[in-house]
PDB file of C-alpha atoms in Angstrom:
ATOM      1  CA  MET A  50      -8.385  -4.076 -12.460  1.00 60.00           C
ATOM      2  CA  GLU A  51      -8.582  -8.216 -12.731  1.00 64.00           C
ATOM      3  CA  SER A  52      -7.172 -10.600 -10.719  1.00 67.00           C
ATOM      4  CA  LEU A  53      -3.951 -12.013 -11.050  1.00 66.00           C
ATOM      5  CA  LYS A  54      -2.272 -15.635 -10.768  1.00 70.00           C
ATOM      6  CA  GLU A  55       0.943 -16.652 -10.855  1.00 68.00           C
ATOM      7  CA  SER A  56       3.220 -19.009  -8.647  1.00 76.00           C
ATOM      8  CA  GLY A  57       0.471 -20.220  -6.562  1.00 85.00           C
ATOM      9  CA  ILE A  58      -0.932 -17.073  -5.391  1.00 92.00           C
ATOM     10  CA  THR A  59      -3.604 -15.183  -6.956  1.00 95.00           C
ATOM     11  CA  ILE A  60      -3.930 -11.062  -6.155  1.00 96.00           C
ATOM     12  CA  ARG A  61      -7.282  -9.532  -6.550  1.00 96.00           C
ATOM     13  CA  PRO A  62      -9.762  -6.792  -5.655  1.00 97.00           C
ATOM     14  CA  ALA A  63     -10.735  -7.302  -1.975  1.00 98.00           C
ATOM     15  CA  LYS A  64     -13.940  -7.566  -0.908  1.00 97.00           C
ATOM     16  CA  ALA A  65     -16.194  -6.647   2.285  1.00 98.00           C
ATOM     17  CA  THR A  66     -15.732  -9.904   3.442  1.00 97.00           C
ATOM     18  CA  ASP A  67     -12.087  -9.860   3.422  1.00 98.00           C
ATOM     19  CA  VAL A  68     -11.902  -6.783   5.624  1.00 98.00           C
ATOM     20  CA  ASP A  69     -11.796  -8.762   9.438  1.00 97.00           C
ATOM     21  CA  LEU A  70      -8.600 -10.390   7.542  1.00 97.00           C
ATOM     22  CA  ILE A  71      -6.763  -7.079   5.935  1.00 97.00           C
ATOM     23  CA  TYR A  72      -7.433  -6.203  10.237  1.00 97.00           C
ATOM     24  CA  LYS A  73      -6.118  -9.060  11.736  1.00 96.00           C
ATOM     25  CA  LEU A  74      -3.100  -8.593   9.197  1.00 96.00           C
ATOM     26  CA  ILE A  75      -1.817  -4.993   9.710  1.00 95.00           C
ATOM     27  CA  LYS A  76      -2.952  -4.825  13.392  1.00 95.00           C
ATOM     28  CA  ALA A  77      -0.456  -8.053  14.146  1.00 93.00           C
ATOM     29  CA  ASN A  78       2.209  -5.681  12.157  1.00 89.00           C
ATOM     30  CA  SER A  79       0.996  -2.454  13.828  1.00 87.00           C
ATOM     31  CA  ASP A  80       1.863  -4.125  17.030  1.00 88.00           C
ATOM     32  CA  GLN A  81       5.551  -4.222  16.583  1.00 87.00           C
ATOM     33  CA  GLY A  82       6.322  -1.323  15.580  1.00 78.00           C
ATOM     34  CA  GLN A  83       6.236  -2.324  11.780  1.00 82.00           C
ATOM     35  CA  MET A  84       3.038  -0.091  10.549  1.00 80.00           C
ATOM     36  CA  LEU A  85       0.710   2.412  11.009  1.00 80.00           C
ATOM     37  CA  PRO A  86      -2.838   1.057  12.425  1.00 84.00           C
ATOM     38  CA  ARG A  87      -5.513   0.794  10.753  1.00 89.00           C
ATOM     39  CA  SER A  88      -9.516   1.344  12.113  1.00 92.00           C
ATOM     40  CA  LYS A  89     -11.609  -1.513  10.578  1.00 96.00           C
ATOM     41  CA  TYR A  90     -13.774   1.831   9.539  1.00 94.00           C
ATOM     42  CA  LYS A  91     -10.913   3.501   7.563  1.00 92.00           C
ATOM     43  CA  ILE A  92     -10.242  -0.280   5.933  1.00 96.00           C
ATOM     44  CA  PHE A  93     -13.696  -0.606   4.894  1.00 96.00           C
ATOM     45  CA  SER A  94     -13.482   3.378   3.860  1.00 94.00           C
ATOM     46  CA  ARG A  95     -10.190   2.402   1.315  1.00 94.00           C
ATOM     47  CA  LEU A  96     -12.170  -1.226   0.215  1.00 96.00           C
ATOM     48  CA  GLN A  97     -11.930  -0.082  -3.948  1.00 96.00           C
ATOM     49  CA  GLY A  98      -7.930   0.671  -3.405  1.00 96.00           C
ATOM     50  CA  PHE A  99      -7.536  -2.909  -1.669  1.00 98.00           C
ATOM     51  CA  VAL A 100      -6.061  -5.684  -2.916  1.00 98.00           C
ATOM     52  CA  VAL A 101      -5.370  -9.423  -1.232  1.00 98.00           C
ATOM     53  CA  VAL A 102      -3.187 -11.651  -2.075  1.00 97.00           C
ATOM     54  CA  GLU A 103      -4.418 -15.594  -1.534  1.00 96.00           C
ATOM     55  CA  ASP A 104      -2.273 -18.631  -1.310  1.00 93.00           C
ATOM     56  CA  ASP A 105      -3.697 -21.395  -3.191  1.00 91.00           C
ATOM     57  CA  GLN A 106      -5.758 -22.626  -0.552  1.00 92.00           C
ATOM     58  CA  LYS A 107      -7.688 -19.120  -0.244  1.00 92.00           C
ATOM     59  CA  ASN A 108      -5.620 -18.316   2.653  1.00 94.00           C
ATOM     60  CA  ILE A 109      -4.957 -14.160   2.862  1.00 96.00           C
ATOM     61  CA  ILE A 110      -1.673 -13.574   2.646  1.00 96.00           C
ATOM     62  CA  GLY A 111      -0.565 -10.263   2.456  1.00 97.00           C
ATOM     63  CA  CYS A 112      -2.406  -7.029   1.210  1.00 98.00           C
ATOM     64  CA  GLY A 113      -2.111  -3.671   0.319  1.00 98.00           C
ATOM     65  CA  ALA A 114      -3.861  -0.527  -1.269  1.00 97.00           C
ATOM     66  CA  LEU A 115      -3.247   2.237  -3.065  1.00 97.00           C
ATOM     67  CA  VAL A 116      -5.145   5.625  -2.518  1.00 93.00           C
ATOM     68  CA  ILE A 117      -5.530   8.186  -5.142  1.00 92.00           C
ATOM     69  CA  LEU A 118      -4.221  11.709  -2.950  1.00 88.00           C
ATOM     70  CA  TRP A 119      -4.469  13.645  -6.308  1.00 88.00           C
ATOM     71  CA  GLY A 120      -4.564  13.664 -10.018  1.00 90.00           C
ATOM     72  CA  ASP A 121      -1.133  12.842 -10.027  1.00 92.00           C
ATOM     73  CA  LEU A 122      -0.525  11.202  -7.280  1.00 92.00           C
ATOM     74  CA  ALA A 123      -1.787   8.007  -5.468  1.00 94.00           C
ATOM     75  CA  GLU A 124      -0.357   5.696  -2.044  1.00 93.00           C
ATOM     76  CA  ILE A 125       0.541   2.775  -1.204  1.00 96.00           C
ATOM     77  CA  GLN A 126      -0.834   1.978   1.909  1.00 93.00           C
ATOM     78  CA  SER A 127      -1.020  -0.902   4.437  1.00 94.00           C
ATOM     79  CA  LEU A 128       1.602  -3.174   2.439  1.00 96.00           C
ATOM     80  CA  VAL A 129       1.500  -6.061   4.579  1.00 96.00           C
ATOM     81  CA  VAL A 130       2.566  -9.777   4.487  1.00 96.00           C
ATOM     82  CA  ALA A 131       1.874 -12.912   6.614  1.00 94.00           C
ATOM     83  CA  PRO A 132       5.618 -13.360   8.563  1.00 91.00           C
ATOM     84  CA  HIS A 133       5.428 -17.181   7.526  1.00 91.00           C
ATOM     85  CA  LYS A 134       5.266 -15.591   3.553  1.00 92.00           C
ATOM     86  CA  HIS A 135       8.211 -13.236   4.170  1.00 90.00           C
ATOM     87  CA  GLY A 136      10.835 -13.339   1.744  1.00 91.00           C
ATOM     88  CA  MET A 137       9.060 -14.697  -1.069  1.00 92.00           C
ATOM     89  CA  GLY A 138       8.765 -11.965  -3.407  1.00 93.00           C
ATOM     90  CA  ILE A 139       5.135 -11.355  -2.772  1.00 95.00           C
ATOM     91  CA  GLY A 140       4.824  -8.191  -1.181  1.00 96.00           C
ATOM     92  CA  ARG A 141       7.195  -7.389  -4.339  1.00 96.00           C
ATOM     93  CA  LYS A 142       4.230  -8.781  -6.735  1.00 96.00           C
ATOM     94  CA  ILE A 143       1.193  -6.716  -4.618  1.00 97.00           C
ATOM     95  CA  VAL A 144       3.151  -3.402  -5.215  1.00 97.00           C
ATOM     96  CA  GLU A 145       3.668  -4.039  -9.147  1.00 96.00           C
ATOM     97  CA  TYR A 146      -0.065  -4.606  -9.482  1.00 96.00           C
ATOM     98  CA  LEU A 147      -0.407  -1.225  -7.324  1.00 97.00           C
ATOM     99  CA  LEU A 148       1.895   0.355  -9.558  1.00 97.00           C
ATOM    100  CA  ALA A 149       0.264  -1.984 -12.925  1.00 96.00           C
ATOM    101  CA  GLN A 150      -3.196  -0.047 -11.215  1.00 96.00           C
ATOM    102  CA  SER A 151      -1.790   3.746 -10.827  1.00 96.00           C
ATOM    103  CA  THR A 152      -0.392   3.319 -14.627  1.00 96.00           C
ATOM    104  CA  ALA A 153      -4.074   2.316 -15.574  1.00 95.00           C
ATOM    105  CA  LEU A 154      -5.355   5.346 -14.002  1.00 95.00           C
ATOM    106  CA  ASN A 155      -2.461   7.616 -15.246  1.00 96.00           C
ATOM    107  CA  ILE A 156      -1.467   8.390 -12.325  1.00 96.00           C
ATOM    108  CA  PRO A 157       2.062   9.201 -12.809  1.00 96.00           C
ATOM    109  CA  LYS A 158       3.573   9.668  -9.172  1.00 95.00           C
ATOM    110  CA  VAL A 159       3.304   6.948  -6.195  1.00 96.00           C
ATOM    111  CA  LEU A 160       4.066   7.787  -2.562  1.00 94.00           C
ATOM    112  CA  ALA A 161       4.717   5.259   0.086  1.00 94.00           C
ATOM    113  CA  LEU A 162       5.824   6.505   3.446  1.00 89.00           C
ATOM    114  CA  THR A 163       6.583   3.636   5.543  1.00 89.00           C
ATOM    115  CA  TYR A 164      10.037   1.963   7.946  1.00 85.00           C
ATOM    116  CA  GLN A 165      10.141  -0.312   5.007  1.00 89.00           C
ATOM    117  CA  VAL A 166      12.715   1.887   2.961  1.00 92.00           C
ATOM    118  CA  GLU A 167      15.441  -0.404   1.999  1.00 95.00           C
ATOM    119  CA  PHE A 168      12.829  -2.445   0.262  1.00 96.00           C
ATOM    120  CA  PHE A 169      11.104   0.077  -1.360  1.00 96.00           C
ATOM    121  CA  SER A 170      14.200   1.355  -2.499  1.00 97.00           C
ATOM    122  CA  LYS A 171      15.018  -1.877  -3.988  1.00 97.00           C
ATOM    123  CA  MET A 172      11.566  -1.178  -6.172  1.00 96.00           C
ATOM    124  CA  GLY A 173      12.988   1.998  -7.864  1.00 97.00           C
ATOM    125  CA  PHE A 174      11.435   4.401  -4.996  1.00 97.00           C
ATOM    126  CA  LYS A 175      13.449   7.594  -4.514  1.00 97.00           C
ATOM    127  CA  ILE A 176      13.764   9.241  -0.918  1.00 95.00           C
ATOM    128  CA  ILE A 177      11.877  12.432  -1.076  1.00 93.00           C
ATOM    129  CA  ASP A 178      12.019  15.248   1.817  1.00 86.00           C
ATOM    130  CA  LYS A 179       8.133  14.790   3.479  1.00 78.00           C
ATOM    131  CA  ASP A 180       7.906  18.340   3.117  1.00 75.00           C
ATOM    132  CA  SER A 181       7.821  18.488  -0.092  1.00 78.00           C
ATOM    133  CA  ILE A 182       4.298  16.304  -0.356  1.00 78.00           C
ATOM    134  CA  PRO A 183       1.096  18.963  -1.055  1.00 65.00           C
ATOM    135  CA  ARG A 184      -0.250  19.556   2.650  1.00 54.00           C
ATOM    136  CA  LYS A 185      -3.244  18.610   1.286  1.00 45.00           C
ATOM    137  CA  ILE A 186      -2.306  15.063   1.106  1.00 56.00           C
ATOM    138  CA  TRP A 187      -1.579  14.844   5.227  1.00 59.00           C
ATOM    139  CA  GLY A 188      -5.133  15.003   6.050  1.00 58.00           C
ATOM    140  CA  GLU A 189      -4.709  11.502   7.280  1.00 62.00           C
ATOM    141  CA  CYS A 190      -1.692  12.537   8.964  1.00 60.00           C
ATOM    142  CA  LEU A 191      -3.683  14.115  11.067  1.00 57.00           C
ATOM    143  CA  GLU A 192      -5.147  11.397  13.116  1.00 60.00           C
ATOM    144  CA  CYS A 193      -2.042   9.367  13.961  1.00 58.00           C
ATOM    145  CA  PRO A 194      -0.367   9.342  17.331  1.00 61.00           C
ATOM    146  CA  LYS A 195       2.990  10.225  15.437  1.00 58.00           C
ATOM    147  CA  LEU A 196       1.676  13.265  13.956  1.00 57.00           C
ATOM    148  CA  GLU A 197       4.439  15.499  15.706  1.00 62.00           C
ATOM    149  CA  TYR A 198       6.896  12.863  15.487  1.00 65.00           C
ATOM    150  CA  CYS A 199       6.418  11.508  12.711  1.00 70.00           C
ATOM    151  CA  ASP A 200       9.010   8.689  12.079  1.00 75.00           C
ATOM    152  CA  GLU A 201       7.973   7.153   8.767  1.00 81.00           C
ATOM    153  CA  THR A 202      10.478   8.028   5.395  1.00 87.00           C
ATOM    154  CA  ALA A 203       8.762   9.418   2.474  1.00 88.00           C
ATOM    155  CA  LEU A 204       9.311   7.682  -0.865  1.00 94.00           C
ATOM    156  CA  ILE A 205       8.366   7.775  -4.117  1.00 95.00           C
ATOM    157  CA  TYR A 206       7.894   6.591  -7.576  1.00 97.00           C
ATOM    158  CA  GLN A 207       7.932   8.115 -11.133  1.00 96.00           C
ATOM    159  CA  ILE A 208       6.140   6.024 -13.551  1.00 94.00           C
ATOM    160  CA  LYS A 209       7.449   7.053 -17.481  1.00 87.00           C
ATOM    161  CA  LEU A 210       3.678   7.211 -18.506  1.00 76.00           C
ATOM    162  CA  THR A 211       3.466   6.375 -22.606  1.00 71.00           C
ATOM    163  CA  GLU A 212       1.854   9.283 -24.877  1.00 49.00           C
ATOM    164  CA  ALA A 213      -1.143   6.190 -25.071  1.00 46.00           C
ATOM    165  CA  SER A 214      -1.390   5.445 -21.621  1.00 53.00           C
ATOM    166  CA  ALA A 215      -1.402   9.632 -21.037  1.00 50.00           C
ATOM    167  CA  GLY A 216      -3.489  10.604 -23.735  1.00 51.00           C
TER     168      GLY A 216
END
C-alpha cells in the first residue's frame, strides 16, 4: 500500500533501514511486559508486512505489522506507539491502515493476540477462545517463552468484503 499522510504524521511501509528503530520501540514495550518481544531477525523476516508512523520531523513514533496466516486470516503483530505519543490516535490509525491492507488482499478475518484488550475492543475486535484458532498458526507460539502459560487475549475482526473486493 501507499503512504498515508494526515494530521502531521505519515504511515508508510517499513524499510530495512527502519528495523533498528522498530526493534527499539518493541523492546522498550516488551521490557515493561506490555507486549511480547521480537528479535531483529523476526522483524526482518516480516518486514514486508510492517508499517511505520513518522512525525513531521521524520521520527518513527509507531509501528505494526500485518502477517498473513492463511487465505482467510491475517494477524496484527508488534503494534506499538512511542510512550510520549500515547492517546493521540496513532495506534488506531495503524490498525485502520492494516485493516485496509487486509481488505485489499481479500482477507476477511484479522486476529490480534494482545494484552491491550480494551483498545482492540474499541476498534471492533471481538474476544474469541484461543483454542478456536487453527493450530497451524501457532508456529510462532512455539518460540514464545509463555507458550505453556499464555496470558494474551485473542480477538478477531471480521471485515465485510464487498462483492467487488471478494471477486
